[in-house]
PDB file of C-alpha atoms (C1' of nucleotides) in Angstrom:
ATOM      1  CA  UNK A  14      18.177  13.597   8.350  1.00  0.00           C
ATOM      2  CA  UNK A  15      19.603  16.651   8.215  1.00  0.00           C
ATOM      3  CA  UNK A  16      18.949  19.659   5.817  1.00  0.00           C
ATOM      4  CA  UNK A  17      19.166  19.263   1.736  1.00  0.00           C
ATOM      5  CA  UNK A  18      21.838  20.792   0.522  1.00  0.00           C
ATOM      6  CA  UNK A  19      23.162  21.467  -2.642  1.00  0.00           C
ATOM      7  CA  UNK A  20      21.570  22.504  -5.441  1.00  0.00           C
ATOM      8  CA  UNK A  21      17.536  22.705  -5.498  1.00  0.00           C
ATOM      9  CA  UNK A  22      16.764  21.781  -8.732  1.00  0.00           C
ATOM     10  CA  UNK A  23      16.675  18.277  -7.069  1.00  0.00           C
ATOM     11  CA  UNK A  24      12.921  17.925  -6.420  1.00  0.00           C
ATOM     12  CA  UNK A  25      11.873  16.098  -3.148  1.00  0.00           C
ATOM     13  CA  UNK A  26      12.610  17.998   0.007  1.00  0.00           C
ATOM     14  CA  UNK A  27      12.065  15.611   2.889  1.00  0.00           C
ATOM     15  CA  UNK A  28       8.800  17.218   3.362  1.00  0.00           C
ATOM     16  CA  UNK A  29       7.630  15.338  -0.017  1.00  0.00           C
ATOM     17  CA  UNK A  30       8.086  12.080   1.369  1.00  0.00           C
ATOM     18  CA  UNK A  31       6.139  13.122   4.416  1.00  0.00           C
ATOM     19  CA  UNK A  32       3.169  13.815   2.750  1.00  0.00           C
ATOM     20  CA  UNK A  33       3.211  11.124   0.305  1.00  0.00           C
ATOM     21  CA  UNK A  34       3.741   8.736   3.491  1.00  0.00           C
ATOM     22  CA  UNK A  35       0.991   9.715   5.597  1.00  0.00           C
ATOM     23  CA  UNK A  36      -1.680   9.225   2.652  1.00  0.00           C
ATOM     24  CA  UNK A  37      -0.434   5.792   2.205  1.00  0.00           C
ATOM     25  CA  UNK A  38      -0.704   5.165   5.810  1.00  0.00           C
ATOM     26  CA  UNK A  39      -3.911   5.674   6.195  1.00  0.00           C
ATOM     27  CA  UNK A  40      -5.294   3.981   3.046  1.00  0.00           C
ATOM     28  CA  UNK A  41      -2.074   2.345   1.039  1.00  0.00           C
ATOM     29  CA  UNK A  42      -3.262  -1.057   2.919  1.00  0.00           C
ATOM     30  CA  UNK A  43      -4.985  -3.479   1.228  1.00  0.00           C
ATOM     31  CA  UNK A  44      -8.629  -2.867   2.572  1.00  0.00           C
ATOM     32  CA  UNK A  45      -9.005   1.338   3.899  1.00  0.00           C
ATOM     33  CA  UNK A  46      -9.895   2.332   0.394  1.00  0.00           C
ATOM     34  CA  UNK A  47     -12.601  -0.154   0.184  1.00  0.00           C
ATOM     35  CA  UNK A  48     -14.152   0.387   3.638  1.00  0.00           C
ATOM     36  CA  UNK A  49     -14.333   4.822   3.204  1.00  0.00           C
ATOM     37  CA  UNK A  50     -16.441   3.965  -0.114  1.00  0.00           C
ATOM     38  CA  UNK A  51     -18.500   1.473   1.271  1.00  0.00           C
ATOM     39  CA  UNK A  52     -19.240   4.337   3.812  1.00  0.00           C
ATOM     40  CA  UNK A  53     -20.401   7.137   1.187  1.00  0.00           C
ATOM     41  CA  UNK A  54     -23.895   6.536   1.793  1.00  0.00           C
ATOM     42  CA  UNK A  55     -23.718   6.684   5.174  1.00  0.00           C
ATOM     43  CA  UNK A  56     -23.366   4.783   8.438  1.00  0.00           C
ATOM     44  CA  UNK A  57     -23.009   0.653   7.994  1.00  0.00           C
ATOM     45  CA  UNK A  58     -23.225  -1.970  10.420  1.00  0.00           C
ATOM     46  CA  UNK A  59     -19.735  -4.518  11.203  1.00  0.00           C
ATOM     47  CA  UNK A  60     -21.630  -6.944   9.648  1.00  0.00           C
ATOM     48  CA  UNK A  61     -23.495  -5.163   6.812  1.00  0.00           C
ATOM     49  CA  UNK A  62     -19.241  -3.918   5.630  1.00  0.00           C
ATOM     50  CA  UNK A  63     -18.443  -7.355   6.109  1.00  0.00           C
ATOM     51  CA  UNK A  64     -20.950  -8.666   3.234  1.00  0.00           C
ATOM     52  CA  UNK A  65     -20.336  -5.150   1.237  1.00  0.00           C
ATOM     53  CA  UNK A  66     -16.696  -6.379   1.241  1.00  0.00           C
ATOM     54  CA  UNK A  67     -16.179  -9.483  -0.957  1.00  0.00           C
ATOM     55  CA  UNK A  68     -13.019 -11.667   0.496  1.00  0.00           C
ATOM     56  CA  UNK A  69     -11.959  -9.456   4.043  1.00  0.00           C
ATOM     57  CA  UNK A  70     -11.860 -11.555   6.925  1.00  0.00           C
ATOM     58  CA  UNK A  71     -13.317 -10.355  10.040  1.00  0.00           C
ATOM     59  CA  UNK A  72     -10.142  -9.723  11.827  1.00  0.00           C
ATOM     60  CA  UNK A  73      -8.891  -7.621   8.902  1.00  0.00           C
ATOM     61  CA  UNK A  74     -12.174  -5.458   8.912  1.00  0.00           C
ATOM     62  CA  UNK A  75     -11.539  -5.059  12.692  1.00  0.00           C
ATOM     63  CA  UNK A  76      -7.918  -3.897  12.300  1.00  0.00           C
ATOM     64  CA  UNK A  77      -8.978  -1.579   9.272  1.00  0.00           C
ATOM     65  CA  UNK A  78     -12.124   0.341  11.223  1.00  0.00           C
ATOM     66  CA  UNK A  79      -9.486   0.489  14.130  1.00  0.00           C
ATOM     67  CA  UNK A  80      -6.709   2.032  12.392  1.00  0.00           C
ATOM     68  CA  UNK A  81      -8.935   4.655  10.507  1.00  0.00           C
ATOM     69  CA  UNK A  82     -11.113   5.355  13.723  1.00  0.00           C
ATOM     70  CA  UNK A  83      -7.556   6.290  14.852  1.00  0.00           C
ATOM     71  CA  UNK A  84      -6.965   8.183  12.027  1.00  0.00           C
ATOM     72  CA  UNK A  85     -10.344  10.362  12.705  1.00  0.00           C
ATOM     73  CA  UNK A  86     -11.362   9.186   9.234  1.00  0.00           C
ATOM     74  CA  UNK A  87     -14.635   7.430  11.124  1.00  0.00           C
ATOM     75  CA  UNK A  88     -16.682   6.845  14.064  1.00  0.00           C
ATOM     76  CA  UNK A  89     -17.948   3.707  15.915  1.00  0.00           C
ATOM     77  CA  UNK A  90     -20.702   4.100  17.759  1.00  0.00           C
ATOM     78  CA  UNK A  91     -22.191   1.091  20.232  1.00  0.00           C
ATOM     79  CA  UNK A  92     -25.865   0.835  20.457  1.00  0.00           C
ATOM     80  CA  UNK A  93     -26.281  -0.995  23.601  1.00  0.00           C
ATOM     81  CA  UNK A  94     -29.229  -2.965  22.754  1.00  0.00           C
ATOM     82  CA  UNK A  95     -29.765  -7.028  22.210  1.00  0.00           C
ATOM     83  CA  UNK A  96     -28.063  -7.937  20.046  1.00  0.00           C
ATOM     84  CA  UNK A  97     -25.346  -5.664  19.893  1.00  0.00           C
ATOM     85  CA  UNK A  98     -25.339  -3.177  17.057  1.00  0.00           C
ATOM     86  CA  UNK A  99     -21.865  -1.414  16.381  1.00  0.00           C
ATOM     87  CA  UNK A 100     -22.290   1.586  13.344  1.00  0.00           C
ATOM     88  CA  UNK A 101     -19.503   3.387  11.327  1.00  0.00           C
ATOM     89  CA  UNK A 102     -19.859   6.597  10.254  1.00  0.00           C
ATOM     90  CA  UNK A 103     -17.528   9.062   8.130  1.00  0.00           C
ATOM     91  CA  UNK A 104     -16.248  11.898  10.117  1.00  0.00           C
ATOM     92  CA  UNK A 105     -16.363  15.132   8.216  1.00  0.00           C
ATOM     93  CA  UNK A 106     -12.282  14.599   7.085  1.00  0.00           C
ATOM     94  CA  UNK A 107     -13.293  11.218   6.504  1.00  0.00           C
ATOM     95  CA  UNK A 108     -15.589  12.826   3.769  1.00  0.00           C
ATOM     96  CA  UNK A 109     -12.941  15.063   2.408  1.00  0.00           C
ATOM     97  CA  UNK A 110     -10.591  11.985   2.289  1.00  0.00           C
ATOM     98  CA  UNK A 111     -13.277  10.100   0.172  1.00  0.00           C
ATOM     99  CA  UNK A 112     -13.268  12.862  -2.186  1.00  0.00           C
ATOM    100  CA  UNK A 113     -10.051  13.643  -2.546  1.00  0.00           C
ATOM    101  CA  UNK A 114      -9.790   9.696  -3.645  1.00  0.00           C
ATOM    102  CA  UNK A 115     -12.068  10.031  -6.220  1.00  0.00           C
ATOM    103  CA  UNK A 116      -9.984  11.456  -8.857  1.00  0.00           C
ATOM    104  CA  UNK A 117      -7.657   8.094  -8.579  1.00  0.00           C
ATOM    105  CA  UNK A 118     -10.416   5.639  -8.494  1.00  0.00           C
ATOM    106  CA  UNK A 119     -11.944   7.787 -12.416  1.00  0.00           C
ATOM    107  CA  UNK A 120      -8.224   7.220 -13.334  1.00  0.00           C
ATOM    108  CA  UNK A 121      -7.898   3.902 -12.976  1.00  0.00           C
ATOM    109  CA  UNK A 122     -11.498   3.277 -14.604  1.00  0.00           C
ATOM    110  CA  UNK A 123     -10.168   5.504 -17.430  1.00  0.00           C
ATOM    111  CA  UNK A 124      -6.946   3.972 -17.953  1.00  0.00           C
ATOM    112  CA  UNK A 125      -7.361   0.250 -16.736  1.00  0.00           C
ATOM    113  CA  UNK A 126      -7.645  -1.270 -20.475  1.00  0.00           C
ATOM    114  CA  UNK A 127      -4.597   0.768 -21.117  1.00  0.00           C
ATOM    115  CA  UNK A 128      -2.343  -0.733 -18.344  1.00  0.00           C
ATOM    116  CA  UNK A 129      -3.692  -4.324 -18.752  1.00  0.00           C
ATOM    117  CA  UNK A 130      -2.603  -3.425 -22.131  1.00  0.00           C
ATOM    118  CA  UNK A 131       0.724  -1.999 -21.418  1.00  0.00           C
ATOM    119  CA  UNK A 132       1.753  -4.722 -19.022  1.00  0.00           C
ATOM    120  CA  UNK A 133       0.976  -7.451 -21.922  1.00  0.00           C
ATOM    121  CA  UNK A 134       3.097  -5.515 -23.863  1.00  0.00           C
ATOM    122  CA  UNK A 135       5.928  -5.790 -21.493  1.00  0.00           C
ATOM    123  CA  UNK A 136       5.369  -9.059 -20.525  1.00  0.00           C
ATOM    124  CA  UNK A 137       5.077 -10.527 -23.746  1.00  0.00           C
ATOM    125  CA  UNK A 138       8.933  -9.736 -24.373  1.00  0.00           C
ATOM    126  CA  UNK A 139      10.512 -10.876 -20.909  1.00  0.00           C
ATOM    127  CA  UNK A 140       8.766 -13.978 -21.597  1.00  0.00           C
ATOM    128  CA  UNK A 141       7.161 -14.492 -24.934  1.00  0.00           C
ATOM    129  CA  UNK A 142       6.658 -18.176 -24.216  1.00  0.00           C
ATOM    130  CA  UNK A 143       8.233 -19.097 -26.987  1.00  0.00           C
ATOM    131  CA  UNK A 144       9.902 -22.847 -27.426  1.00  0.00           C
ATOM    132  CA  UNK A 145      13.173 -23.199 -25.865  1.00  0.00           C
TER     133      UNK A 145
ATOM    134  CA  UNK B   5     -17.394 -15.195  -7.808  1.00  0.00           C
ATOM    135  CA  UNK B   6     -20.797 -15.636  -9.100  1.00  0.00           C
ATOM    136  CA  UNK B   7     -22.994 -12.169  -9.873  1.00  0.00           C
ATOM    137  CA  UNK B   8     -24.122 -10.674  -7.021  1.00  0.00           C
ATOM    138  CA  UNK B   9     -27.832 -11.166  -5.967  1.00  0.00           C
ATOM    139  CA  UNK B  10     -30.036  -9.880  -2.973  1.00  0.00           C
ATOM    140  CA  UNK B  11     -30.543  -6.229  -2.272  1.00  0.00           C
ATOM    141  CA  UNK B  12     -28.436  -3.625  -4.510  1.00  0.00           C
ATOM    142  CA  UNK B  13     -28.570  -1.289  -2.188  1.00  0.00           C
ATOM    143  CA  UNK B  14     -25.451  -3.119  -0.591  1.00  0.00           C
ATOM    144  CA  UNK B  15     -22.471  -0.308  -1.430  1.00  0.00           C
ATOM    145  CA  UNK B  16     -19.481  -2.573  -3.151  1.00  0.00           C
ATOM    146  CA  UNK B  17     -19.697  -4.574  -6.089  1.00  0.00           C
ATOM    147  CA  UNK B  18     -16.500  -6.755  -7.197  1.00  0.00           C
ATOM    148  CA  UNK B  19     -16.283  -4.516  -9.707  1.00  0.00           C
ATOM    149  CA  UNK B  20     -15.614  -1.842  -7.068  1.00  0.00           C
ATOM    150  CA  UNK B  21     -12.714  -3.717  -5.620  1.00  0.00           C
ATOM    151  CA  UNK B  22     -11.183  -4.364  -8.507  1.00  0.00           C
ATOM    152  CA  UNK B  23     -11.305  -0.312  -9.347  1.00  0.00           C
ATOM    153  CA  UNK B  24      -9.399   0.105  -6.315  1.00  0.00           C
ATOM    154  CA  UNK B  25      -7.344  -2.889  -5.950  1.00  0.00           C
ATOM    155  CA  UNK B  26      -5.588  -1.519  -9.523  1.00  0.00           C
ATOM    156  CA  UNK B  27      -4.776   1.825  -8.377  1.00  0.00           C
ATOM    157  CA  UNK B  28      -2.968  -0.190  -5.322  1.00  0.00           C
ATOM    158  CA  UNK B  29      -1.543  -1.696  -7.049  1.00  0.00           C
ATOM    159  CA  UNK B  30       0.585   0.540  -8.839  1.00  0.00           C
ATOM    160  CA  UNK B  31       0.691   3.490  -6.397  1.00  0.00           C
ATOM    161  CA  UNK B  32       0.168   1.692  -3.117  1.00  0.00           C
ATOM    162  CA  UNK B  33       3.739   0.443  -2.226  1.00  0.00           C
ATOM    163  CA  UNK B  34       6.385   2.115  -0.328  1.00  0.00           C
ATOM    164  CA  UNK B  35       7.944   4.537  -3.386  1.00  0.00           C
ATOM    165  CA  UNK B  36       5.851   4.346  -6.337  1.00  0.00           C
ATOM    166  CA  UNK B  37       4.462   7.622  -5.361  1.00  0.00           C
ATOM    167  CA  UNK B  38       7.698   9.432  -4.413  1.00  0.00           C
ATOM    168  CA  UNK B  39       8.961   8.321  -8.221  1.00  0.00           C
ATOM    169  CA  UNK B  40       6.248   9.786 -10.155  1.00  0.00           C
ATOM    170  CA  UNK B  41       6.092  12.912  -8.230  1.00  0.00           C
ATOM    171  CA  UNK B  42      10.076  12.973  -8.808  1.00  0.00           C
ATOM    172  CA  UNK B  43       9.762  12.949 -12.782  1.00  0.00           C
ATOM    173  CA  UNK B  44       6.430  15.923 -12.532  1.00  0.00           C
ATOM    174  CA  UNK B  45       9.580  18.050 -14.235  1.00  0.00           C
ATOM    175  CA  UNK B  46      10.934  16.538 -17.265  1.00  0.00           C
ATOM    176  CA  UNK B  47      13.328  12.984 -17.099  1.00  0.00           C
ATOM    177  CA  UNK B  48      15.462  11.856 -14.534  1.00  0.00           C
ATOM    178  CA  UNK B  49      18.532   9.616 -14.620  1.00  0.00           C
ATOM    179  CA  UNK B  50      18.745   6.419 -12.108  1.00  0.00           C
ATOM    180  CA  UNK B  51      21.410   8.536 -10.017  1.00  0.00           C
ATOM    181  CA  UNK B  52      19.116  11.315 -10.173  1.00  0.00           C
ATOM    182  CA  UNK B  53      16.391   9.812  -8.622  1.00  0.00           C
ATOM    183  CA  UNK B  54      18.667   7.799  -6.311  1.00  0.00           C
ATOM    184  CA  UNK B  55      19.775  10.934  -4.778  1.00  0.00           C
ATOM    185  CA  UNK B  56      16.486  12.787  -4.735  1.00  0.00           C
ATOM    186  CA  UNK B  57      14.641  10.186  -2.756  1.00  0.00           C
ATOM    187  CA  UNK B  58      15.726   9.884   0.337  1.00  0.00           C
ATOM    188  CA  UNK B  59      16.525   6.786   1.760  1.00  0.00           C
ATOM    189  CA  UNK B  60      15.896   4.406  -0.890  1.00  0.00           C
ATOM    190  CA  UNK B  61      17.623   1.766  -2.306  1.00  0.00           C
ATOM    191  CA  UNK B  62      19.416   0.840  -5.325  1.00  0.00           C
ATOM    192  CA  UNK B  63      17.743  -2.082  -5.730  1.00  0.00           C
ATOM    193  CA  UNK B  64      13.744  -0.721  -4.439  1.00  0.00           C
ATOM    194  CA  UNK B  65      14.327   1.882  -6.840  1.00  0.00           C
ATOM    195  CA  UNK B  66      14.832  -0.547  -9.678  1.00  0.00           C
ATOM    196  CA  UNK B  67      12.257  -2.371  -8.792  1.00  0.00           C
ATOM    197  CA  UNK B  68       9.958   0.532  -8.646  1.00  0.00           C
ATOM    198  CA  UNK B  69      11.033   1.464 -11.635  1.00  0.00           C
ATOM    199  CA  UNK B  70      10.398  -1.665 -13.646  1.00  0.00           C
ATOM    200  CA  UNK B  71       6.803  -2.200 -11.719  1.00  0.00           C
ATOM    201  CA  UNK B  72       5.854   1.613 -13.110  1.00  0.00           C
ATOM    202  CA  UNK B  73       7.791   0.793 -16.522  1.00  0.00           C
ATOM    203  CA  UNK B  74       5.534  -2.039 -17.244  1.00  0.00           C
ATOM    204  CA  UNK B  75       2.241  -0.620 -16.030  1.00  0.00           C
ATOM    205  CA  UNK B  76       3.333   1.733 -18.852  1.00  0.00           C
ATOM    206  CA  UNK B  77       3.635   4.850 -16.572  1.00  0.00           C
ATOM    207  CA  UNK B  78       7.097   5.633 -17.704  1.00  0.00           C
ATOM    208  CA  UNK B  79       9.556   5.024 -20.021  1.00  0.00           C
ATOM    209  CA  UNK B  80      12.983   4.114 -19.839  1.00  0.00           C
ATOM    210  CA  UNK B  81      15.693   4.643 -22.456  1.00  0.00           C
ATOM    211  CA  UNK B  82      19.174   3.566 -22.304  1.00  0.00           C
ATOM    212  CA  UNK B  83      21.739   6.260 -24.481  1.00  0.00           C
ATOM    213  CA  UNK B  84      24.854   3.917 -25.399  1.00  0.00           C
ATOM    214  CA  UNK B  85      27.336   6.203 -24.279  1.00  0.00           C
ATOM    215  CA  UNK B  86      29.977   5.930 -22.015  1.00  0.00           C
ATOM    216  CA  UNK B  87      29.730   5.915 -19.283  1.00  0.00           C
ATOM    217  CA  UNK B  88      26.206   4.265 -19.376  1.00  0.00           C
ATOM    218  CA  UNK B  89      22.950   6.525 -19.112  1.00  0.00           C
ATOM    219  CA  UNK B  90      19.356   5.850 -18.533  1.00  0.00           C
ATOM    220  CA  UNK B  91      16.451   7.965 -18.327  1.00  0.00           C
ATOM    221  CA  UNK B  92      13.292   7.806 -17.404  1.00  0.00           C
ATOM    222  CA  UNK B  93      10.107  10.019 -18.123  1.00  0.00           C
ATOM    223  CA  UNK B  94       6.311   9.553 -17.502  1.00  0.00           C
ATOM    224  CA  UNK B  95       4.094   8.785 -20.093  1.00  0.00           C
ATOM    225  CA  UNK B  96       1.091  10.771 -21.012  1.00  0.00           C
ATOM    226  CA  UNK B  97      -0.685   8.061 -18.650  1.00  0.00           C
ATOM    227  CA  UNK B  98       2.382   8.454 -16.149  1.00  0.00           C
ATOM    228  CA  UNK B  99       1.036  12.512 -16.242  1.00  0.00           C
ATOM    229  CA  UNK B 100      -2.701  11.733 -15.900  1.00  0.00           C
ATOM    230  CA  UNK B 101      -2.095   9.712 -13.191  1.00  0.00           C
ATOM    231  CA  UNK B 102       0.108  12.062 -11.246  1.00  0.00           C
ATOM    232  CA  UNK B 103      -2.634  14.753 -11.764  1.00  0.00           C
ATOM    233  CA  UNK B 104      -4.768  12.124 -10.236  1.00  0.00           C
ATOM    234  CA  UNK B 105      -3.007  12.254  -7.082  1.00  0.00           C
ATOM    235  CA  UNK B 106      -2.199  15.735  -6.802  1.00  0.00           C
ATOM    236  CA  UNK B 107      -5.706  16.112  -4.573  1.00  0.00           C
ATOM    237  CA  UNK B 108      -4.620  13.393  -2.620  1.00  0.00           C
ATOM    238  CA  UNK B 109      -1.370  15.024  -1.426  1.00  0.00           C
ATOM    239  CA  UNK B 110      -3.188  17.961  -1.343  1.00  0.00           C
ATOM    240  CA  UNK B 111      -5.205  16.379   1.279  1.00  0.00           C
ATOM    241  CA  UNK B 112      -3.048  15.056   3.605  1.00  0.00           C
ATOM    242  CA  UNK B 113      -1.183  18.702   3.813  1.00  0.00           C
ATOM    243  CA  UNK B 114      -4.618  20.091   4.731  1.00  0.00           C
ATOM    244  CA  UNK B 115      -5.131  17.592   7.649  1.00  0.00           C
ATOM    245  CA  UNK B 116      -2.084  16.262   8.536  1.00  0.00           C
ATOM    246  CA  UNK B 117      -1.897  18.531  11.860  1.00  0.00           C
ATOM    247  CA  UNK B 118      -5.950  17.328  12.398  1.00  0.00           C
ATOM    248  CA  UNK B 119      -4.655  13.589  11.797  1.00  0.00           C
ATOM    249  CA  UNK B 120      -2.093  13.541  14.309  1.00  0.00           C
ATOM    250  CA  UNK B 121      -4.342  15.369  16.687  1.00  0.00           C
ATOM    251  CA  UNK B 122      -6.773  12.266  16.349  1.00  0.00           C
ATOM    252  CA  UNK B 123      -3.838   9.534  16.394  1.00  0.00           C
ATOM    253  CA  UNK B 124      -3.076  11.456  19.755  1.00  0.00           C
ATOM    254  CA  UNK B 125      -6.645  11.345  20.900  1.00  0.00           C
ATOM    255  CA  UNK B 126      -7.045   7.604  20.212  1.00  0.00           C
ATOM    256  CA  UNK B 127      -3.827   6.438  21.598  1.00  0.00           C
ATOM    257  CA  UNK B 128      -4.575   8.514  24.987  1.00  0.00           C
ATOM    258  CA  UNK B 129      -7.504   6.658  25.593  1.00  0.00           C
ATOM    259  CA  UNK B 130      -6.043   3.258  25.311  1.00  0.00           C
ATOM    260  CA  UNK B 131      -2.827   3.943  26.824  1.00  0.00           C
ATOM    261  CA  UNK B 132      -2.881   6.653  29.811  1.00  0.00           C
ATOM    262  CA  UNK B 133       0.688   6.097  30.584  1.00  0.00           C
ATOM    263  CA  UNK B 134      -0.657   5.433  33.786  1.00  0.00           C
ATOM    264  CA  UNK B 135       0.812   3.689  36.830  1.00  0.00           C
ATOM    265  CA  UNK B 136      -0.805   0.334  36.899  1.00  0.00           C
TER     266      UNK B 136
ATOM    267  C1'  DC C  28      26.660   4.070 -14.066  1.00  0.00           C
ATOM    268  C1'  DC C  29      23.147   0.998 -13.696  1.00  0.00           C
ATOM    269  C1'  DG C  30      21.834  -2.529 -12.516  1.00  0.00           C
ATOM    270  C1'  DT C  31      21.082  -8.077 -10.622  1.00  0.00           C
ATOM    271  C1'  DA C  32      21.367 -11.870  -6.989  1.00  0.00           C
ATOM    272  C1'  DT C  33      21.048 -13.463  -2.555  1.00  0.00           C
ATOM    273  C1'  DC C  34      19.728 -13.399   1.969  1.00  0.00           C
ATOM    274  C1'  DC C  35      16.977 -12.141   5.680  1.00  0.00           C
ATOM    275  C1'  DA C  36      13.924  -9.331   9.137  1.00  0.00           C
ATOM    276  C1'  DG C  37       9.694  -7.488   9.801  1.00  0.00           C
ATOM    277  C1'  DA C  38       5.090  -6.358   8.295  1.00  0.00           C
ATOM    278  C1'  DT C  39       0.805  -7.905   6.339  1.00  0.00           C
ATOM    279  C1'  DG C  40      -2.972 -10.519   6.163  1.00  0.00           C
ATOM    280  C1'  DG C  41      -5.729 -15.101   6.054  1.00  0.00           C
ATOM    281  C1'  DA C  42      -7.817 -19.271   8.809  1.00  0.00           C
ATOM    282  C1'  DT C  43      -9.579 -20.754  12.694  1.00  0.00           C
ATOM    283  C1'  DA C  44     -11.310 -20.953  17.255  1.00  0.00           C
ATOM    284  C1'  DC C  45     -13.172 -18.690  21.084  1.00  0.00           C
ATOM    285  C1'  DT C  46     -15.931 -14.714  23.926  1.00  0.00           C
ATOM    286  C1'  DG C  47     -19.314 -10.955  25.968  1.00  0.00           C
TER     287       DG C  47
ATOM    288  C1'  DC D   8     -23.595  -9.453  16.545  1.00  0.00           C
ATOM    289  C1'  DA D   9     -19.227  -7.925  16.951  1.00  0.00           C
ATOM    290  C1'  DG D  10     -15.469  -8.720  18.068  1.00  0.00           C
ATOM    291  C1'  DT D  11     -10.377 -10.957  20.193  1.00  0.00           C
ATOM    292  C1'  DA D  12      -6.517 -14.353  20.189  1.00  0.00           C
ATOM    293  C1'  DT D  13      -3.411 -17.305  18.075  1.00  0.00           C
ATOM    294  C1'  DC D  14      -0.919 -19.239  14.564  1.00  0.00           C
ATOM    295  C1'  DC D  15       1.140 -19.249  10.262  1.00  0.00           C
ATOM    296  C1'  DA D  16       2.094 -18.309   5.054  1.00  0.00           C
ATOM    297  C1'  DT D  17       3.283 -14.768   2.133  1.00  0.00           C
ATOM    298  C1'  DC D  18       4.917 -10.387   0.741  1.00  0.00           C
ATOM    299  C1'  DT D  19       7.737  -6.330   1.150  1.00  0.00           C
ATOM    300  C1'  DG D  20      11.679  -4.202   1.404  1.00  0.00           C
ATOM    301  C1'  DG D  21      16.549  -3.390   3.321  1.00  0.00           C
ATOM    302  C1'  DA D  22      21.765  -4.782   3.303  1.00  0.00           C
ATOM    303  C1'  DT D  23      25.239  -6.456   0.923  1.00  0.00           C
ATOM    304  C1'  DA D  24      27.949  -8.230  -2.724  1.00  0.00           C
ATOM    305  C1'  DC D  25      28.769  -8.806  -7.384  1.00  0.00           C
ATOM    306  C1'  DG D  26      28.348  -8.083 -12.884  1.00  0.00           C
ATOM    307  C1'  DG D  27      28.025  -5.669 -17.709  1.00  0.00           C
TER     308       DG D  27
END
DNA sequence: CCGTATCCAGATGGATACTG
DNA sequence: CAGTATCCATCTGGATACGG
């Protein structure tokens, strides 16, 4: 809590794990990511992200849209018509936010044979399923 | 599960989610992050690291550790010496991937103050600290 | 010094049923 | 159509104690 001191070779300042923490915040949850790309080509309909979406349940997609409407990542906008039509729309840091993602989401299509890979590797001697 | 039919114009293939769901996987947790931006200089011991991150624990750091060890993000190496001594050091995947996050963090630096502003926004509407 | 084992609280998220 | 409410299983991660 209080100041670092000693000597500043040490690299995180508090300030690090700020920054780090508010990114996962707002999309370290299992669905946020998903819902901003879904939203690249513009506004979608509840329903519409719902079947975009394979597997989220309809309360999760609510809780998501809330917590990054909060987050001024998107909009939601009510047409009052019959039936009700709800949109969501990227705000403009909810654009910057999409493309600052991209470089993570080329990385792991870059490196995703690799890690499956790796983690065979590694799993193979913890438990190499041998007999007895 | 099956292939997806009906209209392509539908944003998210599985394929999608699963592009996402692996960089979650390995960077979405509570310290993942905070590790791999530790090592950006060279290799750190366990105390090291311990010290630098604030506030976590011995054993969330080992288990960090491992999780990023077998995802084959960094290595660990044990010197035989006493007293005992292990270091760890990224990978040249462990690098690419923490150049892949760099915008990221970059990001939330840039709108931190705008996301807070928002959060404030939100939560004013919903609850005016208002007398009944 | 560098872990592992155990236990437990709180957060996350899925299923289901109901509403304007 | 677009939610909300409730309940519950699972996962995450912190505290603590102990071991090589």
């Amino acid at each position: 809590m209080d100041a670092v001191q000693g000597d500043p070779r040490s690299a995180a300042r508090p300030s690090d794990a700020c920054r780090t923490r508010v990114v996962l915040d707002i999309v370290g949850d299992k669905w946020s990511l998903l819902v901003v790309r879904n939203l690249k080509d513009g506004p979608r309909r509840f329903t519409e992200l719902k079947r975009a979406i394979d597997g989220i349940s309809q309360r999760m997609l609510t809780v998501t849209l809330r917590s990054l409407e909060r987050d001024g990542i998107l909009t939601r906008t009510v047409h009052d018509v019959m039936p009700p039509h709800v949109s969501y729309e990227l705000t403009e840091i909810g654009v910057t936010l999409r493309e600052a993602t991209a470089p993570l989401l080329e990385w792991s299509v870059a490196h995703l044979a690799r890690i499956d890979e790796a983690r065979a590797v590694y799993d193979a001697r913890r438990d190499p399923s041998m007999t007895s």
